[in-house]
mmCIF file with all atom_site columns, C-alpha atoms in Angstrom:
data_model
loop_
_atom_site.group_PDB
_atom_site.id
_atom_site.type_symbol
_atom_site.label_atom_id
_atom_site.label_alt_id
_atom_site.label_comp_id
_atom_site.label_asym_id
_atom_site.label_entity_id
_atom_site.label_seq_id
_atom_site.pdbx_PDB_ins_code
_atom_site.Cartn_x
_atom_site.Cartn_y
_atom_site.Cartn_z
_atom_site.occupancy
_atom_site.B_iso_or_equiv
_atom_site.pdbx_formal_charge
_atom_site.auth_seq_id
_atom_site.auth_comp_id
_atom_site.auth_asym_id
_atom_site.auth_atom_id
_atom_site.pdbx_PDB_model_num
ATOM 1   C CA . MET D 1 1   ? -1.374 8.298   -6.210  1.00 66.00 ? 1   MET D CA 1
ATOM 2   C CA . ALA D 1 2   ? -2.034 4.967   -7.878  1.00 80.00 ? 2   ALA D CA 1
ATOM 3   C CA . LYS D 1 3   ? 0.714  2.355   -7.677  1.00 83.00 ? 3   LYS D CA 1
ATOM 4   C CA . ILE D 1 4   ? 1.330  -1.115  -8.936  1.00 83.00 ? 4   ILE D CA 1
ATOM 5   C CA . GLU D 1 5   ? 4.117  -3.395  -7.793  1.00 83.00 ? 5   GLU D CA 1
ATOM 6   C CA . LEU D 1 6   ? 5.277  -6.216  -10.018 1.00 82.00 ? 6   LEU D CA 1
ATOM 7   C CA . THR D 1 7   ? 8.217  -8.559  -10.160 1.00 83.00 ? 7   THR D CA 1
ATOM 8   C CA . GLY D 1 8   ? 10.143 -9.892  -13.089 1.00 85.00 ? 8   GLY D CA 1
ATOM 9   C CA . HIS D 1 9   ? 13.530 -10.930 -14.375 1.00 86.00 ? 9   HIS D CA 1
ATOM 10  C CA . ILE D 1 10  ? 16.277 -9.257  -16.391 1.00 88.00 ? 10  ILE D CA 1
ATOM 11  C CA . ALA D 1 11  ? 17.744 -11.611 -19.002 1.00 88.00 ? 11  ALA D CA 1
ATOM 12  C CA . GLU D 1 12  ? 21.457 -11.668 -19.879 1.00 91.00 ? 12  GLU D CA 1
ATOM 13  C CA . THR D 1 13  ? 20.536 -9.575  -22.927 1.00 93.00 ? 13  THR D CA 1
ATOM 14  C CA . GLY D 1 14  ? 19.083 -6.869  -20.678 1.00 90.00 ? 14  GLY D CA 1
ATOM 15  C CA . GLU D 1 15  ? 15.521 -7.680  -21.728 1.00 91.00 ? 15  GLU D CA 1
ATOM 16  C CA . VAL D 1 16  ? 12.975 -7.344  -18.913 1.00 88.00 ? 16  VAL D CA 1
ATOM 17  C CA . LYS D 1 17  ? 10.372 -10.063 -18.411 1.00 88.00 ? 17  LYS D CA 1
ATOM 18  C CA . ILE D 1 18  ? 7.509  -8.852  -16.188 1.00 87.00 ? 18  ILE D CA 1
ATOM 19  C CA . TRP D 1 19  ? 5.581  -11.537 -14.338 1.00 86.00 ? 19  TRP D CA 1
ATOM 20  C CA . GLY D 1 20  ? 1.860  -10.844 -14.630 1.00 83.00 ? 20  GLY D CA 1
ATOM 21  C CA . ARG D 1 21  ? 2.326  -8.700  -17.719 1.00 85.00 ? 21  ARG D CA 1
ATOM 22  C CA . PRO D 1 22  ? -1.386 -8.715  -18.730 1.00 85.00 ? 22  PRO D CA 1
ATOM 23  C CA . ARG D 1 23  ? -2.291 -7.197  -15.354 1.00 86.00 ? 23  ARG D CA 1
ATOM 24  C CA . TYR D 1 24  ? 0.352  -4.509  -15.859 1.00 86.00 ? 24  TYR D CA 1
ATOM 25  C CA . ASP D 1 25  ? -0.922 -3.730  -19.351 1.00 88.00 ? 25  ASP D CA 1
ATOM 26  C CA . MET D 1 26  ? -4.486 -3.333  -18.023 1.00 88.00 ? 26  MET D CA 1
ATOM 27  C CA . TRP D 1 27  ? -3.242 -1.023  -15.276 1.00 87.00 ? 27  TRP D CA 1
ATOM 28  C CA . LEU D 1 28  ? -1.327 1.105   -17.809 1.00 89.00 ? 28  LEU D CA 1
ATOM 29  C CA . LYS D 1 29  ? -4.420 1.537   -20.005 1.00 91.00 ? 29  LYS D CA 1
ATOM 30  C CA . GLN D 1 30  ? -6.208 3.255   -17.109 1.00 91.00 ? 30  GLN D CA 1
ATOM 31  C CA . TYR D 1 31  ? -3.604 6.011   -17.163 1.00 91.00 ? 31  TYR D CA 1
ATOM 32  C CA . ALA D 1 32  ? -3.156 6.529   -20.887 1.00 92.00 ? 32  ALA D CA 1
ATOM 33  C CA . GLY D 1 33  ? -1.802 10.005  -21.580 1.00 93.00 ? 33  GLY D CA 1
ATOM 34  C CA . LYS D 1 34  ? -0.398 10.439  -18.043 1.00 91.00 ? 34  LYS D CA 1
ATOM 35  C CA . ASP D 1 35  ? 3.232  10.751  -16.973 1.00 91.00 ? 35  ASP D CA 1
ATOM 36  C CA . ILE D 1 36  ? 4.544  7.920   -14.814 1.00 87.00 ? 36  ILE D CA 1
ATOM 37  C CA . LYS D 1 37  ? 7.605  7.138   -12.741 1.00 88.00 ? 37  LYS D CA 1
ATOM 38  C CA . ILE D 1 38  ? 9.177  3.693   -13.061 1.00 86.00 ? 38  ILE D CA 1
ATOM 39  C CA . MET D 1 39  ? 11.429 2.423   -10.272 1.00 85.00 ? 39  MET D CA 1
ATOM 40  C CA . THR D 1 40  ? 13.319 -0.860  -10.226 1.00 84.00 ? 40  THR D CA 1
ATOM 41  C CA . GLU D 1 41  ? 15.206 -2.672  -7.507  1.00 81.00 ? 41  GLU D CA 1
ATOM 42  C CA . THR D 1 42  ? 16.779 -6.062  -7.250  1.00 80.00 ? 42  THR D CA 1
ATOM 43  C CA . ILE D 1 43  ? 15.125 -8.652  -5.064  1.00 76.00 ? 43  ILE D CA 1
ATOM 44  C CA . SER D 1 44  ? 17.245 -10.112 -2.315  1.00 74.00 ? 44  SER D CA 1
ATOM 45  C CA . ASN D 1 45  ? 16.471 -12.950 0.025   1.00 84.00 ? 45  ASN D CA 1
ATOM 46  C CA . LYS D 1 46  ? 15.288 -11.332 3.244   1.00 88.00 ? 46  LYS D CA 1
ATOM 47  C CA . ARG D 1 47  ? 16.533 -12.722 6.512   1.00 90.00 ? 47  ARG D CA 1
ATOM 48  C CA . THR D 1 48  ? 14.855 -16.044 7.154   1.00 90.00 ? 48  THR D CA 1
ATOM 49  C CA . THR D 1 49  ? 12.505 -17.043 9.949   1.00 91.00 ? 49  THR D CA 1
ATOM 50  C CA . PRO D 1 50  ? 15.091 -19.546 11.264  1.00 92.00 ? 50  PRO D CA 1
ATOM 51  C CA . GLN D 1 51  ? 17.758 -16.818 11.278  1.00 94.00 ? 51  GLN D CA 1
ATOM 52  C CA . ASN D 1 52  ? 15.416 -14.581 13.249  1.00 94.00 ? 52  ASN D CA 1
ATOM 53  C CA . ALA D 1 53  ? 14.606 -17.448 15.639  1.00 94.00 ? 53  ALA D CA 1
ATOM 54  C CA . TYR D 1 54  ? 18.332 -18.022 16.258  1.00 96.00 ? 54  TYR D CA 1
ATOM 55  C CA . TYR D 1 55  ? 18.833 -14.304 16.914  1.00 97.00 ? 55  TYR D CA 1
ATOM 56  C CA . TRP D 1 56  ? 15.975 -14.044 19.418  1.00 97.00 ? 56  TRP D CA 1
ATOM 57  C CA . SER D 1 57  ? 16.468 -17.437 21.114  1.00 96.00 ? 57  SER D CA 1
ATOM 58  C CA . VAL D 1 58  ? 20.283 -17.592 21.254  1.00 96.00 ? 58  VAL D CA 1
ATOM 59  C CA . VAL D 1 59  ? 22.036 -14.286 20.502  1.00 97.00 ? 59  VAL D CA 1
ATOM 60  C CA . VAL D 1 60  ? 19.821 -11.768 22.307  1.00 98.00 ? 60  VAL D CA 1
ATOM 61  C CA . PRO D 1 61  ? 19.392 -13.831 25.520  1.00 98.00 ? 61  PRO D CA 1
ATOM 62  C CA . LEU D 1 62  ? 23.148 -14.467 25.809  1.00 98.00 ? 62  LEU D CA 1
ATOM 63  C CA . VAL D 1 63  ? 24.050 -10.803 25.310  1.00 98.00 ? 63  VAL D CA 1
ATOM 64  C CA . LYS D 1 64  ? 21.241 -9.739  27.661  1.00 98.00 ? 64  LYS D CA 1
ATOM 65  C CA . SER D 1 65  ? 22.555 -12.087 30.373  1.00 98.00 ? 65  SER D CA 1
ATOM 66  C CA . ALA D 1 66  ? 26.090 -10.767 29.923  1.00 98.00 ? 66  ALA D CA 1
ATOM 67  C CA . ILE D 1 67  ? 24.912 -7.151  30.248  1.00 98.00 ? 67  ILE D CA 1
ATOM 68  C CA . ASN D 1 68  ? 22.677 -7.929  33.229  1.00 98.00 ? 68  ASN D CA 1
ATOM 69  C CA . GLU D 1 69  ? 25.444 -9.871  34.980  1.00 96.00 ? 69  GLU D CA 1
ATOM 70  C CA . PHE D 1 70  ? 26.764 -6.494  36.143  1.00 94.00 ? 70  PHE D CA 1
ATOM 71  C CA . GLY D 1 71  ? 23.564 -5.638  38.031  1.00 96.00 ? 71  GLY D CA 1
ATOM 72  C CA . ASN D 1 72  ? 21.648 -4.183  35.092  1.00 96.00 ? 72  ASN D CA 1
ATOM 73  C CA . GLN D 1 73  ? 18.062 -5.153  34.347  1.00 97.00 ? 73  GLN D CA 1
ATOM 74  C CA . TYR D 1 74  ? 17.635 -4.796  30.606  1.00 98.00 ? 74  TYR D CA 1
ATOM 75  C CA . SER D 1 75  ? 14.964 -6.626  28.627  1.00 98.00 ? 75  SER D CA 1
ATOM 76  C CA . SER D 1 76  ? 15.370 -8.541  25.386  1.00 98.00 ? 76  SER D CA 1
ATOM 77  C CA . ASP D 1 77  ? 13.916 -5.551  23.524  1.00 98.00 ? 77  ASP D CA 1
ATOM 78  C CA . ASP D 1 78  ? 16.416 -3.204  25.207  1.00 98.00 ? 78  ASP D CA 1
ATOM 79  C CA . THR D 1 79  ? 19.235 -5.556  24.225  1.00 98.00 ? 79  THR D CA 1
ATOM 80  C CA . HIS D 1 80  ? 17.978 -5.720  20.635  1.00 98.00 ? 80  HIS D CA 1
ATOM 81  C CA . GLU D 1 81  ? 17.878 -1.901  20.447  1.00 97.00 ? 81  GLU D CA 1
ATOM 82  C CA . PHE D 1 82  ? 21.431 -1.731  21.809  1.00 98.00 ? 82  PHE D CA 1
ATOM 83  C CA . LEU D 1 83  ? 22.659 -4.285  19.261  1.00 98.00 ? 83  LEU D CA 1
ATOM 84  C CA . LYS D 1 84  ? 20.967 -2.437  16.386  1.00 97.00 ? 84  LYS D CA 1
ATOM 85  C CA . ALA D 1 85  ? 22.522 0.857   17.496  1.00 96.00 ? 85  ALA D CA 1
ATOM 86  C CA . GLN D 1 86  ? 25.982 -0.713  17.742  1.00 97.00 ? 86  GLN D CA 1
ATOM 87  C CA . PHE D 1 87  ? 26.013 -2.938  14.676  1.00 97.00 ? 87  PHE D CA 1
ATOM 88  C CA . ASN D 1 88  ? 23.204 -1.938  12.322  1.00 96.00 ? 88  ASN D CA 1
ATOM 89  C CA . SER D 1 89  ? 23.087 1.829   12.190  1.00 94.00 ? 89  SER D CA 1
ATOM 90  C CA . GLU D 1 90  ? 23.325 4.360   9.420   1.00 93.00 ? 90  GLU D CA 1
ATOM 91  C CA . GLN D 1 91  ? 24.799 7.843   9.597   1.00 92.00 ? 91  GLN D CA 1
ATOM 92  C CA . VAL D 1 92  ? 22.113 10.431  8.904   1.00 90.00 ? 92  VAL D CA 1
ATOM 93  C CA . GLU D 1 93  ? 22.805 14.120  8.318   1.00 91.00 ? 93  GLU D CA 1
ATOM 94  C CA . VAL D 1 94  ? 20.859 16.379  10.660  1.00 91.00 ? 94  VAL D CA 1
ATOM 95  C CA . GLY D 1 95  ? 22.100 19.711  9.351   1.00 87.00 ? 95  GLY D CA 1
ATOM 96  C CA . SER D 1 96  ? 25.246 21.824  9.212   1.00 88.00 ? 96  SER D CA 1
ATOM 97  C CA . GLY D 1 97  ? 27.364 18.806  8.362   1.00 88.00 ? 97  GLY D CA 1
ATOM 98  C CA . LEU D 1 98  ? 26.383 17.092  11.619  1.00 93.00 ? 98  LEU D CA 1
ATOM 99  C CA . TYR D 1 99  ? 25.627 13.382  11.447  1.00 93.00 ? 99  TYR D CA 1
ATOM 100 C CA . ILE D 1 100 ? 24.030 11.019  13.930  1.00 92.00 ? 100 ILE D CA 1
ATOM 101 C CA . ASP D 1 101 ? 23.890 7.229   13.973  1.00 92.00 ? 101 ASP D CA 1
ATOM 102 C CA . MET D 1 102 ? 20.349 5.929   13.500  1.00 94.00 ? 102 MET D CA 1
ATOM 103 C CA . PRO D 1 103 ? 19.653 2.252   14.216  1.00 94.00 ? 103 PRO D CA 1
ATOM 104 C CA . GLN D 1 104 ? 18.151 0.421   11.244  1.00 95.00 ? 104 GLN D CA 1
ATOM 105 C CA . SER D 1 105 ? 15.586 -2.357  11.271  1.00 94.00 ? 105 SER D CA 1
ATOM 106 C CA . THR D 1 106 ? 17.085 -5.839  11.159  1.00 95.00 ? 106 THR D CA 1
ATOM 107 C CA . SER D 1 107 ? 14.010 -7.074  9.287   1.00 92.00 ? 107 SER D CA 1
ATOM 108 C CA . LYS D 1 108 ? 15.251 -5.253  6.186   1.00 90.00 ? 108 LYS D CA 1
ATOM 109 C CA . LEU D 1 109 ? 18.548 -7.183  6.135   1.00 93.00 ? 109 LEU D CA 1
ATOM 110 C CA . ASP D 1 110 ? 18.995 -9.954  3.599   1.00 90.00 ? 110 ASP D CA 1
ATOM 111 C CA . THR D 1 111 ? 20.300 -13.373 4.640   1.00 92.00 ? 111 THR D CA 1
ATOM 112 C CA . LYS D 1 112 ? 23.966 -12.478 4.082   1.00 91.00 ? 112 LYS D CA 1
ATOM 113 C CA . GLU D 1 113 ? 23.708 -9.072  5.776   1.00 93.00 ? 113 GLU D CA 1
ATOM 114 C CA . PHE D 1 114 ? 21.952 -10.659 8.753   1.00 95.00 ? 114 PHE D CA 1
ATOM 115 C CA . MET D 1 115 ? 24.739 -13.214 9.194   1.00 95.00 ? 115 MET D CA 1
ATOM 116 C CA . GLU D 1 116 ? 27.307 -10.381 8.999   1.00 95.00 ? 116 GLU D CA 1
ATOM 117 C CA . TYR D 1 117 ? 25.320 -8.588  11.726  1.00 97.00 ? 117 TYR D CA 1
ATOM 118 C CA . ILE D 1 118 ? 25.430 -11.754 13.869  1.00 97.00 ? 118 ILE D CA 1
ATOM 119 C CA . LEU D 1 119 ? 29.193 -12.094 13.271  1.00 96.00 ? 119 LEU D CA 1
ATOM 120 C CA . LYS D 1 120 ? 29.783 -8.525  14.516  1.00 97.00 ? 120 LYS D CA 1
ATOM 121 C CA . ILE D 1 121 ? 27.788 -9.319  17.653  1.00 98.00 ? 121 ILE D CA 1
ATOM 122 C CA . GLN D 1 122 ? 29.751 -12.548 18.186  1.00 97.00 ? 122 GLN D CA 1
ATOM 123 C CA . GLN D 1 123 ? 33.066 -10.698 17.872  1.00 97.00 ? 123 GLN D CA 1
ATOM 124 C CA . PHE D 1 124 ? 31.958 -7.899  20.204  1.00 98.00 ? 124 PHE D CA 1
ATOM 125 C CA . SER D 1 125 ? 30.637 -10.358 22.788  1.00 97.00 ? 125 SER D CA 1
ATOM 126 C CA . ALA D 1 126 ? 33.884 -12.340 22.771  1.00 97.00 ? 126 ALA D CA 1
ATOM 127 C CA . GLU D 1 127 ? 36.032 -9.215  23.128  1.00 98.00 ? 127 GLU D CA 1
ATOM 128 C CA . VAL D 1 128 ? 33.936 -7.336  25.701  1.00 97.00 ? 128 VAL D CA 1
ATOM 129 C CA . PHE D 1 129 ? 32.291 -10.069 27.767  1.00 97.00 ? 129 PHE D CA 1
ATOM 130 C CA . GLY D 1 130 ? 34.491 -13.088 27.024  1.00 96.00 ? 130 GLY D CA 1
ATOM 131 C CA . LEU D 1 131 ? 31.244 -14.632 25.792  1.00 96.00 ? 131 LEU D CA 1
ATOM 132 C CA . VAL D 1 132 ? 31.211 -17.233 23.034  1.00 95.00 ? 132 VAL D CA 1
ATOM 133 C CA . ILE D 1 133 ? 27.958 -17.099 21.100  1.00 96.00 ? 133 ILE D CA 1
ATOM 134 C CA . PRO D 1 134 ? 27.630 -20.414 19.267  1.00 94.00 ? 134 PRO D CA 1
ATOM 135 C CA . ASP D 1 135 ? 27.352 -20.371 15.502  1.00 92.00 ? 135 ASP D CA 1
ATOM 136 C CA . PRO D 1 136 ? 23.867 -21.090 14.221  1.00 88.00 ? 136 PRO D CA 1
ATOM 137 C CA . GLN D 1 137 ? 23.084 -24.672 13.346  1.00 79.00 ? 137 GLN D CA 1
ATOM 138 C CA . THR D 1 138 ? 22.362 -25.404 9.700   1.00 55.00 ? 138 THR D CA 1
ATOM 139 C CA . ASN D 1 139 ? 18.634 -25.553 10.438  1.00 47.00 ? 139 ASN D CA 1
ATOM 140 C CA . PHE D 1 140 ? 18.746 -21.889 11.544  1.00 52.00 ? 140 PHE D CA 1
ATOM 141 C CA . ILE D 1 141 ? 20.168 -20.556 8.270   1.00 49.00 ? 141 ILE D CA 1
ATOM 142 C CA . ASN D 1 142 ? 19.138 -22.771 5.387   1.00 45.00 ? 142 ASN D CA 1
ATOM 143 C CA . GLN D 1 143 ? 15.353 -22.691 5.516   1.00 44.00 ? 143 GLN D CA 1
#
């Protein structure tokens, strides 16, 4: 199946402006007379590299240390999987009205969703471990 992915902008009037329109027009000509499916989605700002750096260098190590303080020996990856399962999961139906929680990738979160994920972890850590995870510095979130 041939695909093309383009970006554009929807004006206040509802008019769609496609960036790279000549390329799209050339692609369409190849499939003249064929049926097509058009899908649209809004573009959001994915979690930033500094946000991810804060997560892996501050949040995960602190939670890992708190968990391991009780004699456990979990890795950073184990801790990340635990955090995803607790705070970034989706209920998925597996038949007969039964649902299970499936952890979702944090790389698909946008900047706001990622900060909400961090906030949930901060709240949990304070309540369960008495652990204060410092807020990210400006350089972790605004790049």
